């Protein structure tokens, strides 16, 4: 077969998972549903397993990765697993000194601010991340027909952590470098794109049935700046993976002004945060759009009738798209009651595409 359709590649059950169906605009019984950050602190069994192990140590132990990735699939009956890892894992794997501080996020020992610092960012190869390959092989065996989603941080979001030295509200140093030193900016994003692409390739080669590129903080940018300073690099992550035959999902928060560009970067599926309805997202992207989202994660803490109304609205609005993958507009909040997540899965499954 030449040029296999996305989702129809070697890693997908011939019966086509719900995720692969939605991503390629094929009808299915109901939208597939999974949750960003479904593996993590909302689950007591996660907290038990993680006790005494630092986040980045957990991310490098295949048995822990495998078990934590499976926990939400077992508990909630979601239609996809997402690999338990973090966007900084490939950067740590090539030797950067980064820690994930609880309640803060990634903190970088030596921020990148000059062209000399670029030497820290060598290329990544599969031998740098054997624990990822081992975990994905174990996972695909355990998961059977349930697809495993691999992921990477997009060049902009990674650059923001590296330049700021940690999480940032205004991304000021990042934007100053972007506009003030564009040659350095493009050299930095180019290196991060090579790393992210290779990291996704390793995951696909090991058996990931879909990939998601997280550009969580790209919403800090104007459309014009995104187009000029970021899009070419995210495209160089996603586009070369078109031959892999797995759906590519591209997600950001606050990126509704340039959802069409995020699709144009080379994604079958565009993630939408909670700020606009999915039918409006489809108008912005175009009629062939496949969208993922977009329940506000905070609403999982509301009373059930509120959640039910919102889920029904989102599924109805998702029917205006060529395909819809039900998800949150961003990740599960740590205080979420896991029982509520399971109820949302059951409700989506009862609604029909
Ligand atoms: O989605 C999943 O269930 C898979 C696991 C996953 C994690 N991080 C686990 C994690 C994924 C896909 C990520 C990606 C990630 N990491 C992103 C992109 C997604 C997003 O949320 O926008 C970003 C920006 C990061 C960086 C990062 N890592 C942050 C901001 C934090 C939170 C810091 C905190 O403690 O509040 C982390 C830590 C992290 N990553 C945790 C988990 C389960 C919590 C650490 C812990 O349990 O001790």
GROMACS .gro file of C-alpha atoms and ligand atoms in nm:
model
  401
    1UNK     CA    1   0.000   0.000   0.000
    2UNK     CA    2   0.145   0.335  -0.091
    3UNK     CA    3   0.094   0.645   0.114
    4UNK     CA    4  -0.121   0.501   0.394
    5UNK     CA    5  -0.389   0.725   0.537
    6UNK     CA    6  -0.318   0.879   0.875
    7UNK     CA    7  -0.430   0.635   1.139
    8UNK     CA    8  -0.420   0.347   0.896
    9UNK     CA    9  -0.053   0.272   0.949
   10UNK     CA   10   0.122  -0.031   1.085
   11UNK     CA   11   0.061   0.069   1.446
   12UNK     CA   12  -0.316   0.070   1.429
   13UNK     CA   13  -0.548  -0.226   1.458
   14UNK     CA   14  -0.694  -0.305   1.114
   15UNK     CA   15  -1.039  -0.253   1.267
   16UNK     CA   16  -0.931   0.114   1.316
   17UNK     CA   17  -0.951   0.261   1.662
   18UNK     CA   18  -1.215   0.526   1.735
   19UNK     CA   19  -0.930   0.777   1.755
   20UNK     CA   20  -0.802   0.685   1.408
   21UNK     CA   21  -1.156   0.702   1.272
   22UNK     CA   22  -1.222   1.047   1.413
   23UNK     CA   23  -0.882   1.173   1.297
   24UNK     CA   24  -0.954   1.068   0.940
   25UNK     CA   25  -1.315   1.187   0.937
   26UNK     CA   26  -1.463   0.837   0.931
   27UNK     CA   27  -1.785   0.775   1.120
   28UNK     CA   28  -1.779   0.587   1.450
   29UNK     CA   29  -2.038   0.492   1.711
   30UNK     CA   30  -1.942   0.783   1.939
   31UNK     CA   31  -1.655   1.029   1.970
   32UNK     CA   32  -1.339   0.882   2.118
   33UNK     CA   33  -1.266   1.032   2.460
   34UNK     CA   34  -0.943   1.075   2.652
   35UNK     CA   35  -0.812   1.347   2.884
   36UNK     CA   36  -0.494   1.547   2.883
   37UNK     CA   37  -0.317   1.476   3.216
   38UNK     CA   38  -0.540   1.173   3.271
   39UNK     CA   39  -0.234   1.003   3.421
   40UNK     CA   40  -0.141   1.195   3.732
   41UNK     CA   41  -0.232   1.350   4.059
   42UNK     CA   42  -0.609   1.320   4.032
   43UNK     CA   43  -0.565   0.943   4.085
   44UNK     CA   44  -0.492   0.805   4.434
   45UNK     CA   45  -0.326   0.499   4.279
   46UNK     CA   46  -0.089   0.738   4.097
   47UNK     CA   47   0.004   0.916   4.419
   48UNK     CA   48   0.069   0.581   4.588
   49UNK     CA   49   0.292   0.462   4.306
   50UNK     CA   50   0.482   0.792   4.280
   51UNK     CA   51   0.542   0.831   4.657
   52UNK     CA   52   0.913   0.875   4.721
   53UNK     CA   53   1.010   0.892   4.352
   54UNK     CA   54   1.094   1.225   4.186
   55UNK     CA   55   0.891   1.304   3.874
   56UNK     CA   56   1.186   1.282   3.634
   57UNK     CA   57   1.308   0.958   3.792
   58UNK     CA   58   0.960   0.810   3.743
   59UNK     CA   59   0.971   0.921   3.378
   60UNK     CA   60   1.284   0.708   3.324
   61UNK     CA   61   1.159   0.379   3.469
   62UNK     CA   62   0.977   0.165   3.212
   63UNK     CA   63   0.774  -0.028   3.470
   64UNK     CA   64   0.650   0.292   3.634
   65UNK     CA   65   0.578   0.461   3.300
   66UNK     CA   66   0.382   0.156   3.190
   67UNK     CA   67   0.179   0.120   3.507
   68UNK     CA   68   0.098   0.493   3.542
   69UNK     CA   69  -0.003   0.512   3.175
   70UNK     CA   70  -0.240   0.217   3.221
   71UNK     CA   71  -0.404   0.342   3.543
   72UNK     CA   72  -0.653   0.585   3.383
   73UNK     CA   73  -0.734   0.340   3.103
   74UNK     CA   74  -0.831   0.074   3.356
   75UNK     CA   75  -1.017   0.311   3.584
   76UNK     CA   76  -1.201   0.533   3.336
   77UNK     CA   77  -1.234   0.319   3.021
   78UNK     CA   78  -1.097   0.600   2.803
   79UNK     CA   79  -1.047   0.535   2.431
   80UNK     CA   80  -0.677   0.622   2.429
   81UNK     CA   81  -0.379   0.610   2.661
   82UNK     CA   82  -0.124   0.891   2.675
   83UNK     CA   83   0.231   0.805   2.762
   84UNK     CA   84   0.329   0.908   3.114
   85UNK     CA   85   0.627   1.136   3.060
   86UNK     CA   86   0.694   1.510   3.045
   87UNK     CA   87   0.784   1.757   2.776
   88UNK     CA   88   1.130   1.811   2.928
   89UNK     CA   89   1.225   1.440   2.922
   90UNK     CA   90   1.406   1.456   2.583
   91UNK     CA   91   1.598   1.765   2.700
   92UNK     CA   92   1.709   1.586   3.016
   93UNK     CA   93   1.802   1.287   2.800
   94UNK     CA   94   2.054   1.493   2.601
   95UNK     CA   95   2.213   1.621   2.920
   96UNK     CA   96   2.039   1.944   3.022
   97UNK     CA   97   2.012   2.005   3.395
   98UNK     CA   98   1.638   2.039   3.452
   99UNK     CA   99   1.430   1.953   3.756
  100UNK     CA  100   1.053   1.930   3.785
  101UNK     CA  101   0.965   2.105   4.109
  102UNK     CA  102   0.630   1.997   4.259
  103UNK     CA  103   0.372   2.272   4.229
  104UNK     CA  104   0.604   2.479   4.007
  105UNK     CA  105   0.698   2.282   3.697
  106UNK     CA  106   1.026   2.248   3.506
  107UNK     CA  107   1.316   2.456   3.639
  108UNK     CA  108   1.627   2.491   3.421
  109UNK     CA  109   1.967   2.515   3.586
  110UNK     CA  110   2.138   2.710   3.307
  111UNK     CA  111   1.891   2.911   3.096
  112UNK     CA  112   1.967   2.943   2.725
  113UNK     CA  113   2.028   3.305   2.626
  114UNK     CA  114   2.328   3.316   2.389
  115UNK     CA  115   2.446   3.135   2.079
  116UNK     CA  116   2.718   2.962   2.286
  117UNK     CA  117   2.438   2.802   2.493
  118UNK     CA  118   2.303   2.631   2.180
  119UNK     CA  119   2.583   2.375   2.205
  120UNK     CA  120   2.391   2.229   2.499
  121UNK     CA  121   2.122   2.118   2.254
  122UNK     CA  122   2.266   1.824   2.064
  123UNK     CA  123   2.051   1.591   1.855
  124UNK     CA  124   1.856   1.313   2.026
  125UNK     CA  125   1.865   0.950   1.921
  126UNK     CA  126   1.670   0.642   2.031
  127UNK     CA  127   1.965   0.526   2.241
  128UNK     CA  128   1.923   0.835   2.463
  129UNK     CA  129   1.573   0.724   2.568
  130UNK     CA  130   1.574   0.340   2.597
  131UNK     CA  131   1.315   0.362   2.876
  132UNK     CA  132   1.068   0.523   2.634
  133UNK     CA  133   1.105   0.247   2.377
  134UNK     CA  134   1.086  -0.024   2.645
  135UNK     CA  135   0.775   0.130   2.806
  136UNK     CA  136   0.594   0.175   2.474
  137UNK     CA  137   0.665  -0.184   2.370
  138UNK     CA  138   0.524  -0.309   2.701
  139UNK     CA  139   0.230  -0.073   2.675
  140UNK     CA  140   0.123  -0.164   2.324
  141UNK     CA  141   0.124  -0.531   2.429
  142UNK     CA  142  -0.094  -0.454   2.734
  143UNK     CA  143  -0.326  -0.206   2.564
  144UNK     CA  144  -0.433  -0.430   2.276
  145UNK     CA  145  -0.660  -0.226   2.046
  146UNK     CA  146  -0.656   0.087   2.265
  147UNK     CA  147  -0.424   0.337   2.095
  148UNK     CA  148  -0.128   0.485   2.278
  149UNK     CA  149  -0.066   0.855   2.218
  150UNK     CA  150   0.296   0.966   2.222
  151UNK     CA  151   0.382   1.334   2.265
  152UNK     CA  152   0.642   1.606   2.261
  153UNK     CA  153   0.663   1.969   2.365
  154UNK     CA  154   0.656   2.205   2.068
  155UNK     CA  155   0.962   2.422   1.998
  156UNK     CA  156   0.805   2.744   2.131
  157UNK     CA  157   0.688   2.595   2.462
  158UNK     CA  158   1.024   2.421   2.517
  159UNK     CA  159   1.209   2.743   2.426
  160UNK     CA  160   1.006   2.938   2.680
  161UNK     CA  161   1.114   2.705   2.963
  162UNK     CA  162   1.477   2.711   2.847
  163UNK     CA  163   1.497   3.090   2.806
  164UNK     CA  164   1.298   3.189   3.115
  165UNK     CA  165   1.458   2.918   3.329
  166UNK     CA  166   1.117   2.795   3.440
  167UNK     CA  167   0.744   2.859   3.408
  168UNK     CA  168   0.657   3.216   3.314
  169UNK     CA  169   0.342   3.422   3.314
  170UNK     CA  170   0.443   3.683   3.056
  171UNK     CA  171   0.718   3.503   2.859
  172UNK     CA  172   0.901   3.837   2.852
  173UNK     CA  173   1.258   3.716   2.801
  174UNK     CA  174   1.134   3.473   2.539
  175UNK     CA  175   0.958   3.744   2.339
  176UNK     CA  176   1.251   3.983   2.382
  177UNK     CA  177   1.490   3.724   2.242
  178UNK     CA  178   1.250   3.635   1.961
  179UNK     CA  179   1.224   3.994   1.840
  180UNK     CA  180   1.566   4.122   1.946
  181UNK     CA  181   1.784   3.831   1.832
  182UNK     CA  182   1.590   3.660   1.553
  183UNK     CA  183   1.893   3.471   1.420
  184UNK     CA  184   1.955   3.314   1.761
  185UNK     CA  185   1.580   3.255   1.802
  186UNK     CA  186   1.550   3.061   1.478
  187UNK     CA  187   1.868   2.864   1.551
  188UNK     CA  188   1.730   2.769   1.894
  189UNK     CA  189   1.387   2.668   1.764
  190UNK     CA  190   1.547   2.477   1.482
  191UNK     CA  191   1.742   2.265   1.731
  192UNK     CA  192   1.435   2.209   1.947
  193UNK     CA  193   1.234   2.106   1.642
  194UNK     CA  194   1.495   1.843   1.550
  195UNK     CA  195   1.480   1.704   1.906
  196UNK     CA  196   1.098   1.704   1.922
  197UNK     CA  197   1.067   1.538   1.581
  198UNK     CA  198   1.314   1.266   1.669
  199UNK     CA  199   1.145   1.211   2.005
  200UNK     CA  200   0.809   1.161   1.830
  201UNK     CA  201   0.973   0.934   1.572
  202UNK     CA  202   1.117   0.713   1.848
  203UNK     CA  203   0.771   0.682   2.004
  204UNK     CA  204   0.604   0.598   1.672
  205UNK     CA  205   0.873   0.342   1.588
  206UNK     CA  206   0.815   0.178   1.927
  207UNK     CA  207   0.438   0.153   1.865
  208UNK     CA  208   0.265   0.482   1.947
  209UNK     CA  209  -0.056   0.494   1.739
  210UNK     CA  210  -0.091   0.876   1.744
  211UNK     CA  211   0.118   1.173   1.853
  212UNK     CA  212   0.032   1.505   2.012
  213UNK     CA  213   0.249   1.814   1.989
  214UNK     CA  214   0.190   2.031   2.298
  215UNK     CA  215   0.241   2.401   2.234
  216UNK     CA  216   0.085   2.487   2.567
  217UNK     CA  217   0.212   2.845   2.587
  218UNK     CA  218   0.190   2.955   2.221
  219UNK     CA  219  -0.127   3.145   2.312
  220UNK     CA  220   0.100   3.415   2.455
  221UNK     CA  221   0.176   3.517   2.094
  222UNK     CA  222  -0.006   3.722   1.835
  223UNK     CA  223  -0.108   3.549   1.516
  224UNK     CA  224   0.158   3.741   1.322
  225UNK     CA  225   0.436   3.645   1.562
  226UNK     CA  226   0.320   3.282   1.569
  227UNK     CA  227   0.323   3.269   1.191
  228UNK     CA  228   0.666   3.424   1.158
  229UNK     CA  229   0.858   3.291   1.457
  230UNK     CA  230   0.696   2.958   1.548
  231UNK     CA  231   0.493   2.800   1.268
  232UNK     CA  232   0.795   2.710   1.046
  233UNK     CA  233   0.951   2.518   1.335
  234UNK     CA  234   0.637   2.336   1.447
  235UNK     CA  235   0.582   2.246   1.082
  236UNK     CA  236   0.931   2.099   1.066
  237UNK     CA  237   0.836   1.876   1.361
  238UNK     CA  238   0.503   1.755   1.222
  239UNK     CA  239   0.527   1.755   0.845
  240UNK     CA  240   0.811   1.500   0.806
  241UNK     CA  241   0.602   1.259   1.017
  242UNK     CA  242   0.330   1.247   0.750
  243UNK     CA  243   0.484   0.922   0.622
  244UNK     CA  244   0.439   0.752   0.960
  245UNK     CA  245   0.069   0.683   0.909
  246UNK     CA  246  -0.041   0.793   1.257
  247UNK     CA  247  -0.271   1.087   1.343
  248UNK     CA  248  -0.091   1.402   1.450
  249UNK     CA  249  -0.268   1.621   1.708
  250UNK     CA  250  -0.155   1.980   1.758
  251UNK     CA  251  -0.265   2.150   2.080
  252UNK     CA  252  -0.222   2.489   2.242
  253UNK     CA  253  -0.398   2.699   2.506
  254UNK     CA  254  -0.524   3.043   2.405
  255UNK     CA  255  -0.436   2.972   2.042
  256UNK     CA  256  -0.783   3.026   1.897
  257UNK     CA  257  -0.664   3.321   1.686
  258UNK     CA  258  -0.450   3.083   1.478
  259UNK     CA  259  -0.609   2.738   1.486
  260UNK     CA  260  -0.593   2.732   1.105
  261UNK     CA  261  -0.216   2.779   1.120
  262UNK     CA  262  -0.182   2.501   1.376
  263UNK     CA  263  -0.356   2.270   1.134
  264UNK     CA  264  -0.141   2.398   0.849
  265UNK     CA  265   0.166   2.299   1.050
  266UNK     CA  266   0.083   1.941   0.952
  267UNK     CA  267  -0.178   1.806   1.191
  268UNK     CA  268  -0.487   1.595   1.123
  269UNK     CA  269  -0.640   1.704   1.454
  270UNK     CA  270  -0.637   2.049   1.617
  271UNK     CA  271  -0.681   2.079   1.993
  272UNK     CA  272  -0.915   2.358   2.105
  273UNK     CA  273  -0.920   2.510   2.455
  274UNK     CA  274  -1.249   2.595   2.629
  275UNK     CA  275  -1.266   2.958   2.516
  276UNK     CA  276  -1.462   2.910   2.192
  277UNK     CA  277  -1.729   2.656   2.096
  278UNK     CA  278  -1.615   2.374   1.867
  279UNK     CA  279  -1.845   2.486   1.584
  280UNK     CA  280  -1.670   2.823   1.591
  281UNK     CA  281  -1.334   2.641   1.582
  282UNK     CA  282  -1.455   2.454   1.272
  283UNK     CA  283  -1.551   2.786   1.109
  284UNK     CA  284  -1.200   2.914   1.177
  285UNK     CA  285  -1.015   2.603   1.058
  286UNK     CA  286  -1.238   2.503   0.766
  287UNK     CA  287  -1.499   2.234   0.692
  288UNK     CA  288  -1.248   1.948   0.683
  289UNK     CA  289  -1.142   2.025   1.041
  290UNK     CA  290  -1.105   1.748   1.295
  291UNK     CA  291  -1.109   1.898   1.642
  292UNK     CA  292  -1.019   1.780   1.990
  293UNK     CA  293  -1.165   1.927   2.308
  294UNK     CA  294  -1.299   2.121   2.476
  295UNK     CA  295  -1.455   2.093   2.824
  296UNK     CA  296  -1.315   2.349   3.068
  297UNK     CA  297  -1.115   2.138   3.317
  298UNK     CA  298  -1.239   2.355   3.604
  299UNK     CA  299  -1.598   2.246   3.532
  300UNK     CA  300  -1.513   1.890   3.637
  301UNK     CA  301  -1.530   2.037   3.989
  302UNK     CA  302  -1.888   2.162   3.932
  303UNK     CA  303  -2.211   1.976   4.010
  304UNK     CA  304  -2.298   1.688   3.778
  305UNK     CA  305  -2.596   1.860   3.604
  306UNK     CA  306  -2.360   2.140   3.495
  307UNK     CA  307  -2.105   1.891   3.364
  308UNK     CA  308  -2.371   1.687   3.184
  309UNK     CA  309  -2.512   1.995   3.010
  310UNK     CA  310  -2.165   2.105   2.899
  311UNK     CA  311  -2.065   1.760   2.772
  312UNK     CA  312  -2.387   1.734   2.569
  313UNK     CA  313  -2.331   2.082   2.423
  314UNK     CA  314  -1.971   2.002   2.327
  315UNK     CA  315  -2.060   1.670   2.162
  316UNK     CA  316  -2.339   1.845   1.966
  317UNK     CA  317  -2.103   2.122   1.853
  318UNK     CA  318  -1.840   1.861   1.766
  319UNK     CA  319  -2.083   1.709   1.512
  320UNK     CA  320  -2.021   2.012   1.289
  321UNK     CA  321  -1.660   1.892   1.244
  322UNK     CA  322  -1.539   1.619   1.009
  323UNK     CA  323  -1.431   1.441   1.327
  324UNK     CA  324  -1.431   1.509   1.701
  325UNK     CA  325  -1.208   1.370   1.975
  326UNK     CA  326  -1.365   1.451   2.311
  327UNK     CA  327  -1.117   1.592   2.563
  328UNK     CA  328  -1.074   1.881   2.802
  329UNK     CA  329  -0.960   2.225   2.690
  330UNK     CA  330  -0.642   2.169   2.895
  331UNK     CA  331  -0.522   1.910   3.149
  332UNK     CA  332  -0.709   1.745   3.437
  333UNK     CA  333  -0.669   1.953   3.754
  334UNK     CA  334  -0.518   1.767   4.053
  335UNK     CA  335  -0.832   1.820   4.270
  336UNK     CA  336  -1.064   1.650   4.023
  337UNK     CA  337  -1.275   1.362   4.157
  338UNK     CA  338  -1.176   1.060   3.946
  339UNK     CA  339  -1.532   0.930   3.968
  340UNK     CA  340  -1.651   1.232   3.773
  341UNK     CA  341  -1.403   1.159   3.494
  342UNK     CA  342  -1.547   0.808   3.463
  343UNK     CA  343  -1.901   0.949   3.444
  344UNK     CA  344  -1.797   1.184   3.163
  345UNK     CA  345  -1.653   0.888   2.969
  346UNK     CA  346  -1.980   0.695   3.010
  347UNK     CA  347  -2.184   0.996   2.903
  348UNK     CA  348  -1.977   1.061   2.588
  349UNK     CA  349  -1.999   0.691   2.502
  350UNK     CA  350  -2.378   0.707   2.530
  351UNK     CA  351  -2.418   1.009   2.302
  352UNK     CA  352  -2.325   0.890   1.952
  353UNK     CA  353  -2.122   1.079   1.691
  354LIG     O1  354  -0.134   1.379   2.999
  354LIG     C1  355  -0.090   1.285   3.067
  354LIG     O2  356  -0.159   1.222   3.148
  354LIG     C2  357   0.050   1.235   3.040
  354LIG     C3  358   0.151   1.291   3.118
  354LIG     C4  359   0.201   1.434   3.099
  354LIG     C5  360   0.268   1.500   3.205
  354LIG     N1  361   0.317   1.616   3.158
  354LIG     C6  362   0.285   1.444   3.340
  354LIG     C7  363   0.315   1.536   3.450
  354LIG     C8  364   0.205   1.518   2.989
  354LIG     C9  365   0.144   1.496   2.853
  354LIG    C10  366   0.280   1.632   3.027
  354LIG    C11  367   0.314   1.742   2.935
  354LIG    C12  368   0.357   1.869   2.990
  354LIG     N2  369   0.447   1.892   3.088
  354LIG    C13  370   0.315   1.993   2.938
  354LIG    C14  371   0.221   2.010   2.824
  354LIG    C15  372   0.081   1.990   2.867
  354LIG    C16  373   0.022   2.100   2.945
  354LIG     O3  374  -0.019   2.077   3.058
  354LIG     O4  375   0.013   2.212   2.889
  354LIG    C17  376   0.378   2.094   3.012
  354LIG    C18  377   0.361   2.242   2.994
  354LIG    C19  378   0.463   2.029   3.106
  354LIG    C20  379   0.552   2.092   3.205
  354LIG    C21  380   0.508   2.056   3.342
  354LIG     N3  381   0.537   1.937   3.402
  354LIG    C22  382   0.425   2.132   3.431
  354LIG    C23  383   0.372   2.271   3.404
  354LIG    C24  384   0.404   2.052   3.545
  354LIG    C25  385   0.317   2.083   3.665
  354LIG    C26  386   0.393   2.123   3.785
  354LIG    C27  387   0.313   2.095   3.912
  354LIG     O5  388   0.361   2.015   3.993
  354LIG     O6  389   0.203   2.151   3.926
  354LIG    C28  390   0.475   1.932   3.523
  354LIG    C29  391   0.482   1.817   3.616
  354LIG    C30  392   0.400   1.700   3.575
  354LIG     N4  393   0.395   1.646   3.450
  354LIG    C31  394   0.321   1.622   3.661
  354LIG    C32  395   0.268   1.516   3.584
  354LIG    C33  396   0.181   1.403   3.629
  354LIG    C34  397   0.302   1.646   3.810
  354LIG    C35  398   0.423   1.601   3.883
  354LIG    C36  399   0.393   1.509   3.997
  354LIG     O7  400   0.298   1.429   3.992
  354LIG     O8  401   0.471   1.514   4.095
   0.00000   0.00000   0.00000
